[in-house]
Structures are given as C-alpha cells and as structure tokens.
Coordinates of C-alpha atoms in Angstrom, one line a residue:
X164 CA -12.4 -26.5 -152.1
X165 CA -11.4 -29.9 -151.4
X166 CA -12.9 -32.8 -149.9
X167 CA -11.4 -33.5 -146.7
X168 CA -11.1 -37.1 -144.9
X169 CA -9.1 -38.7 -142.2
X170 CA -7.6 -41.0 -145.0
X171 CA -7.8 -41.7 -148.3
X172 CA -6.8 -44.6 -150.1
X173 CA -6.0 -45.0 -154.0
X174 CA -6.8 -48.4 -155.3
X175 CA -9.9 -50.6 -154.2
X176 CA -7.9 -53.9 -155.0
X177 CA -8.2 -56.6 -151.8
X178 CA -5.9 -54.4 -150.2
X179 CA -7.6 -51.4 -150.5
X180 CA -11.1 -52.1 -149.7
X181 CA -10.4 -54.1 -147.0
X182 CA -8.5 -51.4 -145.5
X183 CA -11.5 -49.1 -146.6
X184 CA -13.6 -51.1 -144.3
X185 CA -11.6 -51.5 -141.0
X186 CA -10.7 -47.9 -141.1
X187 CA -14.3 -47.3 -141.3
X188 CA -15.0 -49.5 -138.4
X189 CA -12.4 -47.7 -136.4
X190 CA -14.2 -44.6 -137.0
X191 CA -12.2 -43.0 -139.9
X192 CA -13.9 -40.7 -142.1
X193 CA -12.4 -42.3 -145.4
X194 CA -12.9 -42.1 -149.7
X195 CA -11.5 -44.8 -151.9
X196 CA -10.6 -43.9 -155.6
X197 CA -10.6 -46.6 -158.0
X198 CA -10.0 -46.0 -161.9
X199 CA -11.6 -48.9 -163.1
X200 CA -14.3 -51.3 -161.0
X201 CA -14.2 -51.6 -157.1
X202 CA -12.1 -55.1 -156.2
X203 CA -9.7 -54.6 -158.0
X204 CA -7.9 -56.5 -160.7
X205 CA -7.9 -59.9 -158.3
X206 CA -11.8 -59.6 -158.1
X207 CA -13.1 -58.6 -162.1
X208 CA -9.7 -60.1 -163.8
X209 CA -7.8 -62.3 -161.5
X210 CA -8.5 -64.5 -158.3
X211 CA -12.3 -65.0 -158.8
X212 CA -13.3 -65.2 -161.8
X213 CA -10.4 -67.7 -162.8
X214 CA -11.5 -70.1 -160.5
X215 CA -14.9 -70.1 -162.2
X216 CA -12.8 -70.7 -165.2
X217 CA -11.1 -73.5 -163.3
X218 CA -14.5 -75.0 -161.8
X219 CA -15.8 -74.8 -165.6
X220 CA -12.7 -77.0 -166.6
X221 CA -12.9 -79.3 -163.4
X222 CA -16.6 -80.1 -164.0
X223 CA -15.6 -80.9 -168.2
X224 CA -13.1 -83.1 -166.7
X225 CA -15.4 -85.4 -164.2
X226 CA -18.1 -85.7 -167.2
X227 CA -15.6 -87.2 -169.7
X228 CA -14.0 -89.2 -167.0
X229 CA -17.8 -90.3 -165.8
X230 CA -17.3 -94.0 -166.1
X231 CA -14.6 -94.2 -163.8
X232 CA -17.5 -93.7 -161.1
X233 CA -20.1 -95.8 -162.6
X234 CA -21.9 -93.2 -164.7
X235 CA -22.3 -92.5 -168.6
X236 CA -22.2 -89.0 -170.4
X237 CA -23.4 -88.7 -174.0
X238 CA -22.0 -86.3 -176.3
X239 CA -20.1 -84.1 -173.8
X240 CA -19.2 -80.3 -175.0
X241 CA -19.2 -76.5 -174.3
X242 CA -20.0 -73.2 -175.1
X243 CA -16.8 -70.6 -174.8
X244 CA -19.0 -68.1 -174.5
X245 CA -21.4 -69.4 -171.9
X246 CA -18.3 -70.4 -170.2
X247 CA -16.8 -66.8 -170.4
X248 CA -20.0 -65.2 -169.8
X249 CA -20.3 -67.8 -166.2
X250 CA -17.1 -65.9 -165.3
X251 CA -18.2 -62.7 -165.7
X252 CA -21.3 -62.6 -163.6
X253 CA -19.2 -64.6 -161.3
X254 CA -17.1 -61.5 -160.6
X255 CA -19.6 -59.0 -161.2
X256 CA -21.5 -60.2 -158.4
X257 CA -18.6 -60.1 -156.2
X258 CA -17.9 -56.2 -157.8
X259 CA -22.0 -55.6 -156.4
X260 CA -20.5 -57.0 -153.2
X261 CA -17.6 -54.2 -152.7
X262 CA -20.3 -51.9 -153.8
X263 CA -22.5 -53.1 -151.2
X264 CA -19.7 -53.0 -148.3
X265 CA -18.6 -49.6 -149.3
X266 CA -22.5 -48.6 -148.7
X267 CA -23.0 -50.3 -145.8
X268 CA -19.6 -48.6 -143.9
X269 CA -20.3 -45.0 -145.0
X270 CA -17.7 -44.7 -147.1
X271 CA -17.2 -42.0 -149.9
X272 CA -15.8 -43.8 -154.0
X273 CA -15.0 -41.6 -156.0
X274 CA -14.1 -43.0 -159.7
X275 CA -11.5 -41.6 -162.0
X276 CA -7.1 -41.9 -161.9
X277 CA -5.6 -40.5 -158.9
X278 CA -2.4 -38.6 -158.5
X279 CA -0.9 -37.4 -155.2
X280 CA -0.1 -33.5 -155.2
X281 CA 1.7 -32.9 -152.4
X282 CA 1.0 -33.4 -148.1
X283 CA -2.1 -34.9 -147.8
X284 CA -3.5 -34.1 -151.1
X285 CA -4.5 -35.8 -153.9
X286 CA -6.5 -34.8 -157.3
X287 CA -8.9 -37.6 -159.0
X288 CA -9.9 -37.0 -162.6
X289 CA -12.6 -38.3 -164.9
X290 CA -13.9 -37.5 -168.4
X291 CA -12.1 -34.4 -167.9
X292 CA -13.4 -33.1 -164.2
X293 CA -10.8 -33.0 -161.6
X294 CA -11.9 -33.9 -158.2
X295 CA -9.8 -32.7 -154.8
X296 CA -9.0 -34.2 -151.6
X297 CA -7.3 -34.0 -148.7
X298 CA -6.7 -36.4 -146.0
X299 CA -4.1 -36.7 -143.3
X300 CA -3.1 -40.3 -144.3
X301 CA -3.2 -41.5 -147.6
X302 CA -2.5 -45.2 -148.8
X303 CA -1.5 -46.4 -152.1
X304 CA -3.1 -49.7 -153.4
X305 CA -2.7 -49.4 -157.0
X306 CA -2.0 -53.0 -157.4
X307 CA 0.1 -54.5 -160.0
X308 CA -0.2 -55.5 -164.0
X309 CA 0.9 -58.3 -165.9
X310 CA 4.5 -58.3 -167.2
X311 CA 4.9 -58.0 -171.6
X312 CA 7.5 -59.4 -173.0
X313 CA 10.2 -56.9 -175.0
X314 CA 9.7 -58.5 -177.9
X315 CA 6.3 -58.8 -178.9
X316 CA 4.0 -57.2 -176.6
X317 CA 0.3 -58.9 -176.0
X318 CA -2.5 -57.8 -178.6
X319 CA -5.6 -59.7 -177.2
X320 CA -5.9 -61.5 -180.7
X321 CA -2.8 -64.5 -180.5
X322 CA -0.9 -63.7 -177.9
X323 CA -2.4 -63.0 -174.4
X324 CA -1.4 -62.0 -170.9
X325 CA -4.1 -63.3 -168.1
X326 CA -6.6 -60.7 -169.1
X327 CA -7.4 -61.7 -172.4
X328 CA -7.0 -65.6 -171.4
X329 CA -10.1 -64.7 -169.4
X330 CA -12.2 -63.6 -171.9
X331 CA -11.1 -65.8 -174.9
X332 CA -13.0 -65.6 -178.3
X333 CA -12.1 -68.8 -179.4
X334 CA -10.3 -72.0 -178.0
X335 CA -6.9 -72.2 -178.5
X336 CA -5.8 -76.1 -180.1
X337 CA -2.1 -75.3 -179.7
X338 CA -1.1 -73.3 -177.0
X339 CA 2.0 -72.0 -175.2
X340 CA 2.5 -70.9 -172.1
X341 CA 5.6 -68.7 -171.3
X342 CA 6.0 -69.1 -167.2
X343 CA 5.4 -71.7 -165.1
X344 CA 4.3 -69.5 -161.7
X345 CA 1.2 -70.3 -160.6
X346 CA -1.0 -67.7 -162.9
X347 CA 0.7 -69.9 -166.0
X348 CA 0.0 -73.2 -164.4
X349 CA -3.5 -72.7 -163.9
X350 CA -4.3 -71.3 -167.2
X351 CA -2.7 -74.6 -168.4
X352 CA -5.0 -76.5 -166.7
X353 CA -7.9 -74.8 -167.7
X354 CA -7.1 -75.1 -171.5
X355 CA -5.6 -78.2 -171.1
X356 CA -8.5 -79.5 -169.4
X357 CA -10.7 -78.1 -172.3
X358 CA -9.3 -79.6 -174.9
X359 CA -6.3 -77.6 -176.0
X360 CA -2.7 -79.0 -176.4
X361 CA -0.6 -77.2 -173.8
X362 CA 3.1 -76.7 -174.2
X363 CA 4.9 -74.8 -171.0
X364 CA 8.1 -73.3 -171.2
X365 CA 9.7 -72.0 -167.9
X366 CA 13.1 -70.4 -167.9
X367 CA 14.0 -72.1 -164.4
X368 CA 15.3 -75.7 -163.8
X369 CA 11.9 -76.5 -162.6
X370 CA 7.5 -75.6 -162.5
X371 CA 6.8 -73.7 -160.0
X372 CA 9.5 -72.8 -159.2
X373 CA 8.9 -71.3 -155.7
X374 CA 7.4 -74.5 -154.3
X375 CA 9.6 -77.5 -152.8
X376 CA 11.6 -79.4 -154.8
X377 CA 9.4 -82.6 -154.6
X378 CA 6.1 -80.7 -155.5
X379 CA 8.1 -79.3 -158.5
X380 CA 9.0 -82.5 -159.7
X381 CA 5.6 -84.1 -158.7
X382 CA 3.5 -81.5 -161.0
X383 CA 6.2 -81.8 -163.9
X384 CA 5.0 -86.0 -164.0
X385 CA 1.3 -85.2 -163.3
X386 CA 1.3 -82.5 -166.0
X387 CA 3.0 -84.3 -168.4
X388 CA 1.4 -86.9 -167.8
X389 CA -2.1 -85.0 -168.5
X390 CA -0.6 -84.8 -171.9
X391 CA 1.4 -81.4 -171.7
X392 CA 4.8 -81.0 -173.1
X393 CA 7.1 -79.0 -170.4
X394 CA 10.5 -77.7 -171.3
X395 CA 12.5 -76.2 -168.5
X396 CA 15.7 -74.2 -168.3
X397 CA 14.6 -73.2 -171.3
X398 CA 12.5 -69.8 -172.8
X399 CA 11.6 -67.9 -175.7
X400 CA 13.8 -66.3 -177.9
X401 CA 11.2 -64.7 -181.0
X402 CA 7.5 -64.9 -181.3
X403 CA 5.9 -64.0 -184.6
X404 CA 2.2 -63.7 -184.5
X405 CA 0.2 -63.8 -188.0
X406 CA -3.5 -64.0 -189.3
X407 CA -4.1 -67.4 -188.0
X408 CA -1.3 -68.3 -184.9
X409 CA 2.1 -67.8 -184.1
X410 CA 5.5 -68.9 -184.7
X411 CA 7.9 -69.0 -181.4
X412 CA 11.3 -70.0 -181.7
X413 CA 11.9 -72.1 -178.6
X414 CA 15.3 -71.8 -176.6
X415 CA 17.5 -74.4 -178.1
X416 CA 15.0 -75.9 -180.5
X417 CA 13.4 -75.4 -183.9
X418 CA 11.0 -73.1 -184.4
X419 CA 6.9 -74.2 -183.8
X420 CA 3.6 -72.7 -184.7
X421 CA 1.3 -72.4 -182.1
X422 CA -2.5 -71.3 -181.9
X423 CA -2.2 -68.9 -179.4
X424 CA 0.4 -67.8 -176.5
X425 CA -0.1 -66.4 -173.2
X426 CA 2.6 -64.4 -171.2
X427 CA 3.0 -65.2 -167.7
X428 CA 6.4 -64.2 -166.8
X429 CA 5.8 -61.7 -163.6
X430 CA 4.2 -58.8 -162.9
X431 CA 5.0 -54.8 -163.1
X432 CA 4.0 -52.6 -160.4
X433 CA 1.7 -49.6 -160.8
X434 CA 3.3 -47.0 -159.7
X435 CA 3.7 -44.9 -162.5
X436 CA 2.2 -41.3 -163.1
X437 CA 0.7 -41.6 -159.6
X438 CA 2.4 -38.3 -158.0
X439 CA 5.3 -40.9 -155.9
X440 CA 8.3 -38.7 -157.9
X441 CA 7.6 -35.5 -156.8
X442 CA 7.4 -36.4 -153.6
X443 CA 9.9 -38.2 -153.1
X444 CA 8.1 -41.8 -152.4
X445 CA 11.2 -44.6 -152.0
X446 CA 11.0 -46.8 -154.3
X447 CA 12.8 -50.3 -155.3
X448 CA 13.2 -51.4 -158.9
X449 CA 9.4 -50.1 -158.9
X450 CA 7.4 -51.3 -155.9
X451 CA 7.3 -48.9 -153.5
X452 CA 9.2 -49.3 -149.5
X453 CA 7.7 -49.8 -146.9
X454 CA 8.3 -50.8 -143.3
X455 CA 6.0 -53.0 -141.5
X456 CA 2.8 -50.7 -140.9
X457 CA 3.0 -49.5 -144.6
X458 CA 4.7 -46.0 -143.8
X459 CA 6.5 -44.9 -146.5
X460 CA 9.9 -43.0 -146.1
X461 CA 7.5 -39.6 -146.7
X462 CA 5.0 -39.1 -143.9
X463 CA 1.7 -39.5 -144.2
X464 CA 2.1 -41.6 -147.1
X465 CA 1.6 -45.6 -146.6
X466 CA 1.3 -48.2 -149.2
X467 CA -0.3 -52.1 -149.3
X468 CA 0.0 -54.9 -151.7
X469 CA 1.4 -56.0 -154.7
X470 CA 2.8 -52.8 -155.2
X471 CA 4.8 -53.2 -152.2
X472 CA 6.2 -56.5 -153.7
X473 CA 6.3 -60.2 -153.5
X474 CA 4.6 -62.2 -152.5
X475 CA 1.5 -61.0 -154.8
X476 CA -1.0 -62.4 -153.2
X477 CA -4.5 -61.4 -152.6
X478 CA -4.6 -62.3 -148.9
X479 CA -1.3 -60.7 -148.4
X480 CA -2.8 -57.1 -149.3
X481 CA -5.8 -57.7 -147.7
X482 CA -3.6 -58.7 -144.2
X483 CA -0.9 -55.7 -144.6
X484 CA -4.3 -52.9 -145.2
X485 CA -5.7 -54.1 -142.0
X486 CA -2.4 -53.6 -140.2
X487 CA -1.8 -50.2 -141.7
X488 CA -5.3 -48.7 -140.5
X489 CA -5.2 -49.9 -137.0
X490 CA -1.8 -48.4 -136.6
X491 CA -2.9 -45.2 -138.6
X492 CA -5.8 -45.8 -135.9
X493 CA -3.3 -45.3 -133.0
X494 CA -3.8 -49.3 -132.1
X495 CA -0.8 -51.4 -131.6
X496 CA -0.9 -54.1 -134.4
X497 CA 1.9 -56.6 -134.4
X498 CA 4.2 -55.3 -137.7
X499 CA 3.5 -57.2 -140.7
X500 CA 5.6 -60.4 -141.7
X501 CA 5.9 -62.8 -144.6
X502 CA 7.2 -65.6 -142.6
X503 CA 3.8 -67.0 -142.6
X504 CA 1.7 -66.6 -145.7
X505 CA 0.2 -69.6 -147.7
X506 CA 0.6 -70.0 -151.5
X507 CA -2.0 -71.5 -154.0
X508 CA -2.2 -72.6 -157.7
X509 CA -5.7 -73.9 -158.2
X510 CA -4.2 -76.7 -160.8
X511 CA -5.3 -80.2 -161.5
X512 CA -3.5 -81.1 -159.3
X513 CA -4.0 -78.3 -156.6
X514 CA -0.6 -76.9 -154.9
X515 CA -0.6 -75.6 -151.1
X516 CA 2.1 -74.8 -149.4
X517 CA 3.3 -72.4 -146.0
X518 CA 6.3 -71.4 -144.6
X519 CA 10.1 -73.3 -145.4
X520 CA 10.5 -75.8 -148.3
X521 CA 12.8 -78.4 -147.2
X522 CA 16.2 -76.9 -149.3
X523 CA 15.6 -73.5 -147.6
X524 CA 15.0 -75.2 -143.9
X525 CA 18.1 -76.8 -144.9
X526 CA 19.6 -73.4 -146.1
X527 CA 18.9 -71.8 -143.0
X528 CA 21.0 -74.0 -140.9
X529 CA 18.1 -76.3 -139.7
X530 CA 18.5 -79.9 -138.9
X531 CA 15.3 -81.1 -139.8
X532 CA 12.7 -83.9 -139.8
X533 CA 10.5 -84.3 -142.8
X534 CA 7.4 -86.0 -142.9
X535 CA 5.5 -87.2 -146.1
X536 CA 2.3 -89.3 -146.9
X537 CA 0.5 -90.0 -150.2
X538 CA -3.0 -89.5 -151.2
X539 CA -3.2 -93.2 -152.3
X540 CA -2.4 -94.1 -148.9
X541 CA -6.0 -92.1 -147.6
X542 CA -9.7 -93.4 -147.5
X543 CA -11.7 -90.5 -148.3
X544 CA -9.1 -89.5 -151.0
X545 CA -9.3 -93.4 -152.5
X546 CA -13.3 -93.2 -152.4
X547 CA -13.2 -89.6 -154.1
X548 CA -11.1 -91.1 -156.3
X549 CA -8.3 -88.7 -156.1
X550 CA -5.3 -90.7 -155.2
X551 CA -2.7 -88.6 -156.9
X552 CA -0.2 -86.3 -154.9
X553 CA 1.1 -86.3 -151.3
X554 CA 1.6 -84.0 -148.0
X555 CA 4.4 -83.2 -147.2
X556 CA 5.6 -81.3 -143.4
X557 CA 9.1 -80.2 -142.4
X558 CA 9.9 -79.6 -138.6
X559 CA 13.3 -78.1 -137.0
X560 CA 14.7 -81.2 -135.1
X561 CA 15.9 -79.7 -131.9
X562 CA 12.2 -77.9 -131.6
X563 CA 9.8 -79.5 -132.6
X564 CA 8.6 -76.2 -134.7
X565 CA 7.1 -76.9 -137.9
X566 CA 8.8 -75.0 -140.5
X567 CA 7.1 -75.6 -143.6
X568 CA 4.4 -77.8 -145.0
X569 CA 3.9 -78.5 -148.6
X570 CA 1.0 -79.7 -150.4
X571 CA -0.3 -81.3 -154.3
X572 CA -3.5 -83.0 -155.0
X573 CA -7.3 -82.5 -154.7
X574 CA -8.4 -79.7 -152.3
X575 CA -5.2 -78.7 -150.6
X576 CA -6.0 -75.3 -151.3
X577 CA -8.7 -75.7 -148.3
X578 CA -6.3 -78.0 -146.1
X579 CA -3.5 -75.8 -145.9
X580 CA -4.8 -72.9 -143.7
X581 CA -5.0 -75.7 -140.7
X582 CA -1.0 -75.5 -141.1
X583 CA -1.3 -72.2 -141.3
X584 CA -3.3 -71.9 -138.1
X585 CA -0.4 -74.4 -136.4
X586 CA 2.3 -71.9 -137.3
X587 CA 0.7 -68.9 -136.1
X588 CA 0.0 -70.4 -132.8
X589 CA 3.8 -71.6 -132.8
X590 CA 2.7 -75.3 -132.3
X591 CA 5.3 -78.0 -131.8
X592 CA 4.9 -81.7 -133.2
X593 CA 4.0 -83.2 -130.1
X594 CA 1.2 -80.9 -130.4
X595 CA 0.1 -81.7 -133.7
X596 CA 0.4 -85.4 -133.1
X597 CA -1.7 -85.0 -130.1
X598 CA -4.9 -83.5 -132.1
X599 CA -7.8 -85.9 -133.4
X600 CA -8.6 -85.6 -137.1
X601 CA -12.1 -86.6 -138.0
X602 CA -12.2 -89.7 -140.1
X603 CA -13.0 -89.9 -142.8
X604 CA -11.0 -86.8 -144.2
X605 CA -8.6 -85.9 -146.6
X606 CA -7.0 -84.2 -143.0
X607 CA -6.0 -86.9 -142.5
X608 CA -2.8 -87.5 -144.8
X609 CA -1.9 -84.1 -142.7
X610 CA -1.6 -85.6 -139.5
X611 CA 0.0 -88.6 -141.2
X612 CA 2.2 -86.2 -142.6
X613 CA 3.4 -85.2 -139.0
X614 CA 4.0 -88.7 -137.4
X615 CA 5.8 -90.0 -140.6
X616 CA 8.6 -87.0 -139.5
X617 CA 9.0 -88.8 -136.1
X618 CA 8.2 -92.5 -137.5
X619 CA 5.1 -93.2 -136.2
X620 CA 3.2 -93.2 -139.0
X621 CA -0.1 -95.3 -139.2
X622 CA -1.1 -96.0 -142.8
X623 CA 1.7 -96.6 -144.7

C-alpha cells in the first residue's frame, strides 16, 4: 500500500527543501525524495562549497600580496588536498543542516530515483526496493546538470565540468576555460588565483555576457590584467585529451596544448526518465512550463527551479518553492516574477547586478539617467585597499524608478541586495538620495551612484 501525503516533492535542491519546510509550516503532511544527498547539487557540488574554493584562493591571494599592507609572508604554499578536503566538510556540514531541518519539521526523505506513475503517484527506488506514494500535489525539483560538449565529453581526468573542478587531484599549470558565464569565471579565478595560467574562451562578443556592457568590458581588463588570456567571439572547434593534457584547436587559431579544460557552456535540465512523458508534463526544449505558482499544464503536478529555466539561480528556486506551497496551501501569494532577481559571480573582482542593464533599459523604450562611481573614489574601499571596479545605477527619466543597478569590485555580492530591497519596495531616486549611508562604507559608492544620475554627486 502506498504512503500517502498531502504533497510530495522530487528533488531536495534549494528549491525543494525550502518548499519542504514552508509546506510543513503550513501544516502539510509532506516526503521529499532525493537520489543523491539532501541540498541538492548547489549545496554538495555547486554554490557552497565553491565559495570555500574561492575563500581558499582569496586568502592565497592577500598572503602573497602581504606587503602591500605592511606585512611579510615566508614561503607561501598549499595543499590541494587540504584545500579540497576544506570544501568538503564545508558542504557536508551544510548537508547535516538540511538533515537537521528535515527533522526538526516532521518531514518524511525517502532516498532513491523517483518517477511519477500517474495522478498523484509516484514510485521511488533503491538498491532494487521500490517504494510508493501518493500525494495530492506533487512538485518537481530535479534541478539541472552541467552541459557536455558533443565532441568530447568530460572524463574527470583532463577535461572537467564543475564537478570534477571541485575535487581536482592535481593543479592544473595550463588551463582552459570554455564559457565565460559566471560558473566559468569563477573557476578562473580560483585557478588563476592558485597559480595556474588561465586562458578563457567565450563564444559571445563579450565575458559575461549577461551583465552590462561596461561590467563586461571592465572584467575583460581586470582579468587580463590578472594575467589571463581572453579570446571572445571565438570557441572551440576539437579537443584531444591524452596521457598528460590536451590539445584544443581554438576558433580561428592554431592549435594549443593545455593541462587541463573545464566545460562551462550551460546547463541541461533533469527531466529525463522522471514519468513527465506519460503524462503529458509541457515541456520546452527540456525545462518543464510552468505558470507563476508552478502548476504545470497537468493538474496536480507543479515544478520549481532550474528545471523550470533561466535564470539558474539558487535563490530563484528557493523563492518560486515558497510561492508554490502557499498557493498549494490555499494562501494568496503574489505570482512569481523575474523582473527582480539579483545575479552573482563570486570573482576577483566580484560582479552584482539587479534588474535592466543600461542597453536593455534603452531597448525597452526608456529614456534614462545613469549614474556611476568608482571604488577609487571611496574611503573604506581605499583603506581596504580595494580600489578596482565601480557602481553603476540606471533610472527611467520621467519616474524616477530605478531600473537596474550594476556592480564589480570587492564585496558587491553583499551590497547588491540593498538595490534589491529599493526595487521591491518601488523606490524612486528622490528616495534613495534622501537615505543616510553610514560612513565609512563601501555603501557608500551606492548612494554616490544615485546622485551622479541626477549630478549631484559628492566625491568625484
């Protein structure tokens, strides 16, 4: 007989877990089947534990830069493996955590792969023992994996997707990086950062190529100028790994031999072999459709997250599970909308950015008013000593709304949710000229920002 809950939900990803726990607050009897470990890939093998990567790196970068701030460091160098290992426990604490929450609000994992089999049903197996349940609501959060390239597939030895950059068994000396997205810009850093020679190749006119046009062509210079060669509009065309590296035959150039490569050219959606066929589940070049509360075009069937598509973003999953359960719930949640969700590449520089870059503002049909101050122009930046990059705000001229904000340098990351905040609450300008920044704060440069777009900057 089967297990019966008021939802189930397959995947315990950010998305999934999260909606776990608010449909247990709002009194849900709920399961949550994961196949692999609870958190999903952006807990054990994505967000997370790359940042401990990236702390690793950031740290390695202050000690042999130590006497630009007065101090000495004396035969400076790492241990890969203490490194990776750092990384690990990083996100295996984090995987105790989900554990922990799933505990604490009662509700039921059960491990193996899950396919739907029809209304309200789905079968879970592992090493061989099926497991059935059935649920009036079920939501799929099976997440998203990393994209191969058709002509030479990743094998964890020389060429890598994110996963095996993680866990690396040696350093790479030469190293290419196919995809300039924010997954292969910060694996750049990190090796880069470490030691290795870093060569990027990006298919667009531009890195990053999501971002605004001026925070492209401000992380090409600062990259380059880290010592990374960057070819743009440009890919490539073979890659033939051997016993000790591989050769890739760059897009308009000679061929070069390279250490290692990792692939980060996009993402595939899991949503194979999951049961969506049979039933019908619309679907769009993969990720599956959904309308603002999650409902799929078959009732009773919702889905959250990256395999919903773009943007694949942690937080993004995390916001769209909540709004799925409260309306599953019977509550009245506003529908869920892109228009304001921040982006983050945890670089050297960092990246930050929310809503409208300047070119799509302009797109749009917006007369605007842009705003832009420098880090070098900032007391707290100057004494951190972290005077490269700028902050850059766009506002619609007739409104005052801000459109867009846009963000490279040392801890934007953290300073970007207070434009976030300002969009949500629809503030104008006026409003954000009005508030008092503490001083002294790299904040600062972000009220700058705003009275540069209306020439009333201070410091500069």
């Amino acid at each position: 007989m089967a297990d019966t809950y008021d939802l189930v939900i397959l995947g315990s990803g950010p998305g999934g877990y999260v909606a776990a726990i608010r449909a247990s607050q709002l009194g849900l009897k709920v399961a949550i089947v994961e196949r692999e470990k609870l958190g999903g890939i952006c807990l054990n093998w994505g967000c997370i534990p790359t940042k401990a990567l990236l702390r690793t790196s950031e740290i390695n970068h202050y000690l042999t830069h130590a006497s630009a701030y007065g101090l000495s460091a004396e035969k400076i160098g790492f241990d890969l493996a203490k490194i990776v290992e750092r990384s690990r426990k990083v996100a295996g604490q984090l995987n105790a955590g989900v554990k922990g929450l799933m505990k604490k609000n009662k509700i039921a994992v059960v491990e193996g792969d899950g396919v739907l089999t029809g209304k309200g049903g789905l079968s879970v197996t592992r090493d061989g023992k099926k497991t059935d349940l059935q649920a009036r609501h079920i939501i799929v959060a099976t997440g998203a994996r990393a994209r191969d390239l058709p002509f030479a597939k990743a094998d964890g030895n020389r060429i890598w997707t994110y996963r095996h950059a993680m866990v690396p068994k040696e350093m790479p000396t030469k190293l290419l990086v196919i995809g300039s997205g924010a997954i292969g810009v910060e694996f750049a850093s990190f090796y880069s950062d470490m030691g290795a020679e870093v060569t990027i190749v990006e298919m667009l006119e531009r890195v990053l190529p999501v971002e605004d046009e001026d925070v492209s062509a401000f992380m090409h210079k600062a990259l380059a100028k880290q010592g990374m060669k960057i070819h743009v509009s440009s890919g490539v065309e073979k890659l033939e790994p051997g016993a000790n590296g591989v050769k890739a035959a760059l897009k308009g150039g000679d061929a070069q031999e390279f250490s290692h490569v990792i692939v980060a050219v996009g993402i595939v959606p899991n949503t194979e072999n999951i049961g969506l066929e049979a039933l019908g589940v619309k679907t769009d070049r993969g990720h599956i459709v959904t309308d603002g509360y999650g409902r799929t075009n078959v009732e009773g069937i919702y889905a959250i997250g990256d395999v919903t598509g773009p943007p694949w973003l942690a937080h993004k999953a995390s916001h769209e599970g909540v709004v799925c359960v409260e309306a599953i719930a019977g509550g009245k949640p506003h529908a869920f909308e892109t228009w304001n969700i921040p982006g983050c590449t945890y670089s050297r520089p960092q990246v930050a950015s929310v809503g409208l870059t300047e070119a799509k503002a302009k797109e749009q049909g917006h007369k605007v008013k842009v705003g832009k101050f420098p880090f070098i122009g900032n007391g707290k930046a100057i004494a951190l000593g972290e005077t490269e990059g700028f902050v850059k705000t766009v506002f619609d001229e007739a409104t005052g709304a801000l459109l867009g904000a846009h963000m490279v340098g040392a801890e934007v990351t953290e300073l970007i949710q207070g434009y976030v905040i300002a969009r949500q609450l629809e503030t104008t300008e006026a409003e954000l000229m009005e508030t008092i920044f503490p001083h002294p704060t790299l904040s600062e440069m972000m009220h700058e920002s705003v009275l540069d777009a209306y020439g009333q900057v201070i410091h500069m």
